[in-house]
Short mmCIF file of C-alpha atoms and ligand atoms in Angstrom, two decimals:
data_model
loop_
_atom_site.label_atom_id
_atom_site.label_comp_id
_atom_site.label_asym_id
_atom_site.label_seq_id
_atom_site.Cartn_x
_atom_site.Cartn_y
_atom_site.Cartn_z
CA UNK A 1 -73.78 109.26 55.31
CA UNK A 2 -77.72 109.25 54.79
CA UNK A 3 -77.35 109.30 50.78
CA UNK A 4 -74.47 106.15 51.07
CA UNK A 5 -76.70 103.90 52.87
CA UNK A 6 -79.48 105.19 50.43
CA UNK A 7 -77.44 104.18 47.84
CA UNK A 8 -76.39 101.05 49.15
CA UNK A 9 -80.68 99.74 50.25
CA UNK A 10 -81.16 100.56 46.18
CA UNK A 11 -78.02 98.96 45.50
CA UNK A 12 -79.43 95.68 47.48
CA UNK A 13 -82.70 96.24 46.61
CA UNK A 14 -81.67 96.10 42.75
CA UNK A 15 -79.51 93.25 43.19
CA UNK A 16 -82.08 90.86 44.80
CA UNK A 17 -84.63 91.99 42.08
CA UNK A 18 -81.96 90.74 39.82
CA UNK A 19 -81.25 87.74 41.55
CA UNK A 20 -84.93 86.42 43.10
CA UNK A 21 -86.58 84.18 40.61
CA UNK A 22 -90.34 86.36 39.57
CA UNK A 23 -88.70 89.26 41.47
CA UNK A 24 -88.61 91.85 38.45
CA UNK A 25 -91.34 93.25 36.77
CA UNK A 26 -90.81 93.81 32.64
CA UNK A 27 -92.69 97.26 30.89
CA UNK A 28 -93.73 95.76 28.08
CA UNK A 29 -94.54 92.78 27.79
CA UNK A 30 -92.87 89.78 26.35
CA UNK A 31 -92.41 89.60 22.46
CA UNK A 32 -92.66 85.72 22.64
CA UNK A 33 -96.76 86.09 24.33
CA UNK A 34 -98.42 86.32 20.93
CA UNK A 35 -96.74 83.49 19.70
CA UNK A 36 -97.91 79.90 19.76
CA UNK A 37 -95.79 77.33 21.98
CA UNK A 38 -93.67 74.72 19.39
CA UNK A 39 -93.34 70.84 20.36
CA UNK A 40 -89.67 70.53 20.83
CA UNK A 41 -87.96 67.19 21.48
CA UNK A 42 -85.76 66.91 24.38
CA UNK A 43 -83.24 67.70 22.73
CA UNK A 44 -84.34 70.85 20.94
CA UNK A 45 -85.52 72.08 24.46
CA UNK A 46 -82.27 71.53 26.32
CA UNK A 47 -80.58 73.54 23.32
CA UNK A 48 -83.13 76.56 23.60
CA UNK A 49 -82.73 76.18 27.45
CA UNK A 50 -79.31 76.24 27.03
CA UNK A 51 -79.34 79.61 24.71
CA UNK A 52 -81.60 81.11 26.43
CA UNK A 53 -79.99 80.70 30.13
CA UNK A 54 -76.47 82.43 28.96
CA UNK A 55 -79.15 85.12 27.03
CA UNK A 56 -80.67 85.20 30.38
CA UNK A 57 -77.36 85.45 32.50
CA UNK A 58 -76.07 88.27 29.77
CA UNK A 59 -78.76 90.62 31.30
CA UNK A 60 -77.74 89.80 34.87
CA UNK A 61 -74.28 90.99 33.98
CA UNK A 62 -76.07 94.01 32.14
CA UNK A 63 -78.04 94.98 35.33
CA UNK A 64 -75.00 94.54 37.59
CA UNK A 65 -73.07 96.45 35.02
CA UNK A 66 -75.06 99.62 34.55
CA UNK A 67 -75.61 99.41 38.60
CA UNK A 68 -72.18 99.38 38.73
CA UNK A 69 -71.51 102.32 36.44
CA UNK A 70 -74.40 104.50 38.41
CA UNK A 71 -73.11 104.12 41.42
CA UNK A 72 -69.70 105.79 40.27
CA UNK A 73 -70.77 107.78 37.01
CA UNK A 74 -69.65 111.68 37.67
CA UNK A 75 -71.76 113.02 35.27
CA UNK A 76 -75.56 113.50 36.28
CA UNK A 77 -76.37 112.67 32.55
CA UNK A 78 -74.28 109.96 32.36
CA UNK A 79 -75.75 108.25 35.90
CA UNK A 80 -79.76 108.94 34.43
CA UNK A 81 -78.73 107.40 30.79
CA UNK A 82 -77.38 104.44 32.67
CA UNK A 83 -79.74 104.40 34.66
CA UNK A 84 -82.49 104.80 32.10
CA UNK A 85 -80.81 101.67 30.20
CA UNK A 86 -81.06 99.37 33.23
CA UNK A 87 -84.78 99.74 33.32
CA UNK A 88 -84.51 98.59 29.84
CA UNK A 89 -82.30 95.69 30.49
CA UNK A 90 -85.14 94.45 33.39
CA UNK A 91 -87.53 93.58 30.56
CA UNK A 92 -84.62 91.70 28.55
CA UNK A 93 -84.30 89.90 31.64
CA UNK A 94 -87.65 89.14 32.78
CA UNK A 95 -88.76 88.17 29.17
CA UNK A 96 -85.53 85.35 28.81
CA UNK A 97 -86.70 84.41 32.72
CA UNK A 98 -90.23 83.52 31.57
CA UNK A 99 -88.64 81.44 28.47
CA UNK A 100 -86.37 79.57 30.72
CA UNK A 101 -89.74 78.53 33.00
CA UNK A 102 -91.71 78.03 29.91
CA UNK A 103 -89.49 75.30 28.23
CA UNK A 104 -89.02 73.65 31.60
CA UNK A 105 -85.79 75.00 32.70
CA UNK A 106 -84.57 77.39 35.04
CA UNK A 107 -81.87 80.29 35.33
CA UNK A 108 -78.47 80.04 35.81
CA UNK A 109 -76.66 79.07 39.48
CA UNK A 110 -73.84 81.09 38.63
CA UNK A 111 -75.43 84.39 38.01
CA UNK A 112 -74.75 85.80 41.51
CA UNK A 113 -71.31 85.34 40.83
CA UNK A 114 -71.81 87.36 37.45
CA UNK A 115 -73.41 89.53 39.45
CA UNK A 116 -70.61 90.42 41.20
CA UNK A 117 -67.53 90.31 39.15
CA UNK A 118 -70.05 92.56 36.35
CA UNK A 119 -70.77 95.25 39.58
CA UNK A 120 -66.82 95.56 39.97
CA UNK A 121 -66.06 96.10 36.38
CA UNK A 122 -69.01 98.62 35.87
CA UNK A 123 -67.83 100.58 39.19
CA UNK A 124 -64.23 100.39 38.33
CA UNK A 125 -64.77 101.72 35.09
CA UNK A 126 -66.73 104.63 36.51
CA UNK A 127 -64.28 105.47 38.52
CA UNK A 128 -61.85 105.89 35.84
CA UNK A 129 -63.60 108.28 34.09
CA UNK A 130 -67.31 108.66 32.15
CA UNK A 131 -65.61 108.10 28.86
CA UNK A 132 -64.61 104.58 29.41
CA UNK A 133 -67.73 103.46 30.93
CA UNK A 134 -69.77 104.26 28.03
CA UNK A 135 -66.99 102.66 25.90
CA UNK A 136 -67.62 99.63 28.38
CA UNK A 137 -71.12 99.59 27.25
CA UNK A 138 -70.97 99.79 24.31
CA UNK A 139 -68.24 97.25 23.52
CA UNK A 140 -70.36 95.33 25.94
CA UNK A 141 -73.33 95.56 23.71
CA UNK A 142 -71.24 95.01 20.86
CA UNK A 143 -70.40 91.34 21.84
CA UNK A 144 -73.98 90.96 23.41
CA UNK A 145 -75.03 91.60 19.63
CA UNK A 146 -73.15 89.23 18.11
CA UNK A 147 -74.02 86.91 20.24
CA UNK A 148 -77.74 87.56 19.83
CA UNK A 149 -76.97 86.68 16.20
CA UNK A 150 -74.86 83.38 16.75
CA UNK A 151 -77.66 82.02 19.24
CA UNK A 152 -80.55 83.36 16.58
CA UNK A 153 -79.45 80.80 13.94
CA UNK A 154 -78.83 77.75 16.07
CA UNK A 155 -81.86 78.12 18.14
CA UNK A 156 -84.38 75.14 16.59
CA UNK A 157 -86.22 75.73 13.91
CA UNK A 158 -90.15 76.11 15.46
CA UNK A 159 -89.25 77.63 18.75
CA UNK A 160 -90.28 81.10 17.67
CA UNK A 161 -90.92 82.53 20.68
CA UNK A 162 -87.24 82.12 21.95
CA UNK A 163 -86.36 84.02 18.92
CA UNK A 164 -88.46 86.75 19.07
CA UNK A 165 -87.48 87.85 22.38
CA UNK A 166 -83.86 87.35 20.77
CA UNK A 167 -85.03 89.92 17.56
CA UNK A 168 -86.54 92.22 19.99
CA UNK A 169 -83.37 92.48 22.47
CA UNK A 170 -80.72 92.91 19.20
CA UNK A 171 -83.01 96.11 18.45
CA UNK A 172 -82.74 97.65 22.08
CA UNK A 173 -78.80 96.18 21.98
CA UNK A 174 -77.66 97.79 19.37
CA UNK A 175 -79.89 101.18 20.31
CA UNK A 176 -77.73 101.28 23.57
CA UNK A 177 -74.15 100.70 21.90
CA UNK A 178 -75.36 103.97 19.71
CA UNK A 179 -76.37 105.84 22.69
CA UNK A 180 -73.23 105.06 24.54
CA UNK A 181 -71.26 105.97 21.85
CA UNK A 182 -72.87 109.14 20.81
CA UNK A 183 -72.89 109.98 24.72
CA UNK A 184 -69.20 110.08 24.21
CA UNK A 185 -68.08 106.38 24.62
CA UNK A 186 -64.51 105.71 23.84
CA UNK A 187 -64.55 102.75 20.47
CA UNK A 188 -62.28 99.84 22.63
CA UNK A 189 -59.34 99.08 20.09
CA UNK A 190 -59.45 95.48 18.61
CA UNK A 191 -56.97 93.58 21.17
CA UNK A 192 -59.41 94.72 24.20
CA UNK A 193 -62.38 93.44 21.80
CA UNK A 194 -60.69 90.19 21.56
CA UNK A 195 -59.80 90.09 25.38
CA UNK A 196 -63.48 90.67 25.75
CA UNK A 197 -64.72 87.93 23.92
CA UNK A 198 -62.13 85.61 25.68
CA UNK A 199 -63.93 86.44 28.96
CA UNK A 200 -67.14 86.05 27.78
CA UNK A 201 -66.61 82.73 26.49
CA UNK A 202 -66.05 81.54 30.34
CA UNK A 203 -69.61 83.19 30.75
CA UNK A 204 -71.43 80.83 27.82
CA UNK A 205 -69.38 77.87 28.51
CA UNK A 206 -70.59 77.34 31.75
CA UNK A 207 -74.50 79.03 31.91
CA UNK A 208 -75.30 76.79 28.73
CA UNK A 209 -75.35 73.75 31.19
CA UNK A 210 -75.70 74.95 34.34
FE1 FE2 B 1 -80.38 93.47 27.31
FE1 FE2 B 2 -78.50 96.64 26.40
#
């Protein structure tokens, strides 16, 4: 009883970290700091807000994800890498954060909602078994990738310090789909791929604006 509602204050305490604007702390710090700041017409800036608020609500999913998985992982291995991957994830998300404030905008209204639908999937795929949870994440960061690539080439021209926070996350990205993978991931046939994308195109459709 002790260890559940020990699970649950991290659980909560995670979340709100998550969720509280400044709340999260990053390791390293942000690839976009030695860069200089770009004049960006409206325009250009509602774009890179725009790219950089789904970028932002990606790792809000990622952190509710990975939670998710932990809290139902069997393995001991499998719970730390996940674990381990999540701390990652916070500097992702703290980095995008500080872009959002820095061009004037702000994060996402949605993301407790992503919050919660990404905790679900994550725990319901632990539950199943360790095997498709790692296949989760790294089909996850599959599609995370590929966006990072998409939102690379459309972001304006001079606003290089959105983009190097973008170069730096497609390194750790596609470092985590290998990890899941070699930890024994399942590779999710193409149809599932597809269905994935489908679902994450609700996700960018509606944090670009709002
Ligand atoms: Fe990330
Ligand atoms: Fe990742």
């Amino acid at each position: 009883m002790i260890s559940f509602i020990d699970k649950a204050v991290l659980q909560f305490d995670r979340a709100l970290q998550t969720l509280v604007p400044h709340a999260a702390k990053a390791n390293r710090s942000s690839p976009a700091d030695k860069l200089k700041e770009a004049e960006l017409d409206q325009s250009d800036r509602k774009h890179s807000s725009g790219l950089m608020r789904i970028n932002h609500t990606g790792e809000v999913c990622a952190q509710a994800l990975y939670a998710g998985q932990a809290t139902t992982a069997k393995l001991a291995k499998v719970r730390q890498e996940m674990e381990h991957a999540a701390d990652e994830e916070i500097d992702h998300l703290v980095w995008c954060e500080q872009r959002l404030y820095d061009l004037g905008s702000k994060p996402s209204i949605l993301n407790p909602l992503f919050y919660g639908a990404s905790f679900m999937i994550g725990a319901g795929a632990g539950l199943i078994s360790d095997r498709l949870s790692l296949g989760f994440v790294a089909a996850t960061e599959d599609q995370v990738c590929i966006h990072l690539e998409k939102h690379m080439a459309t972001l304006p021209m001079q606003d290089e310090k959105s983009k190097a926070v973008l170069t730096q996350m497609h390194i750790d990205e596609a470092k985590h789909k290998a990890m899941a993978l070699e930890a024994g991931g399942y590779e999710f046939p193409q149809p599932i791929m597809a269905i994935m994308t489908q679902v994450s195109k609700v996700m960018t459709s509606t944090t670009y604006r709002i």
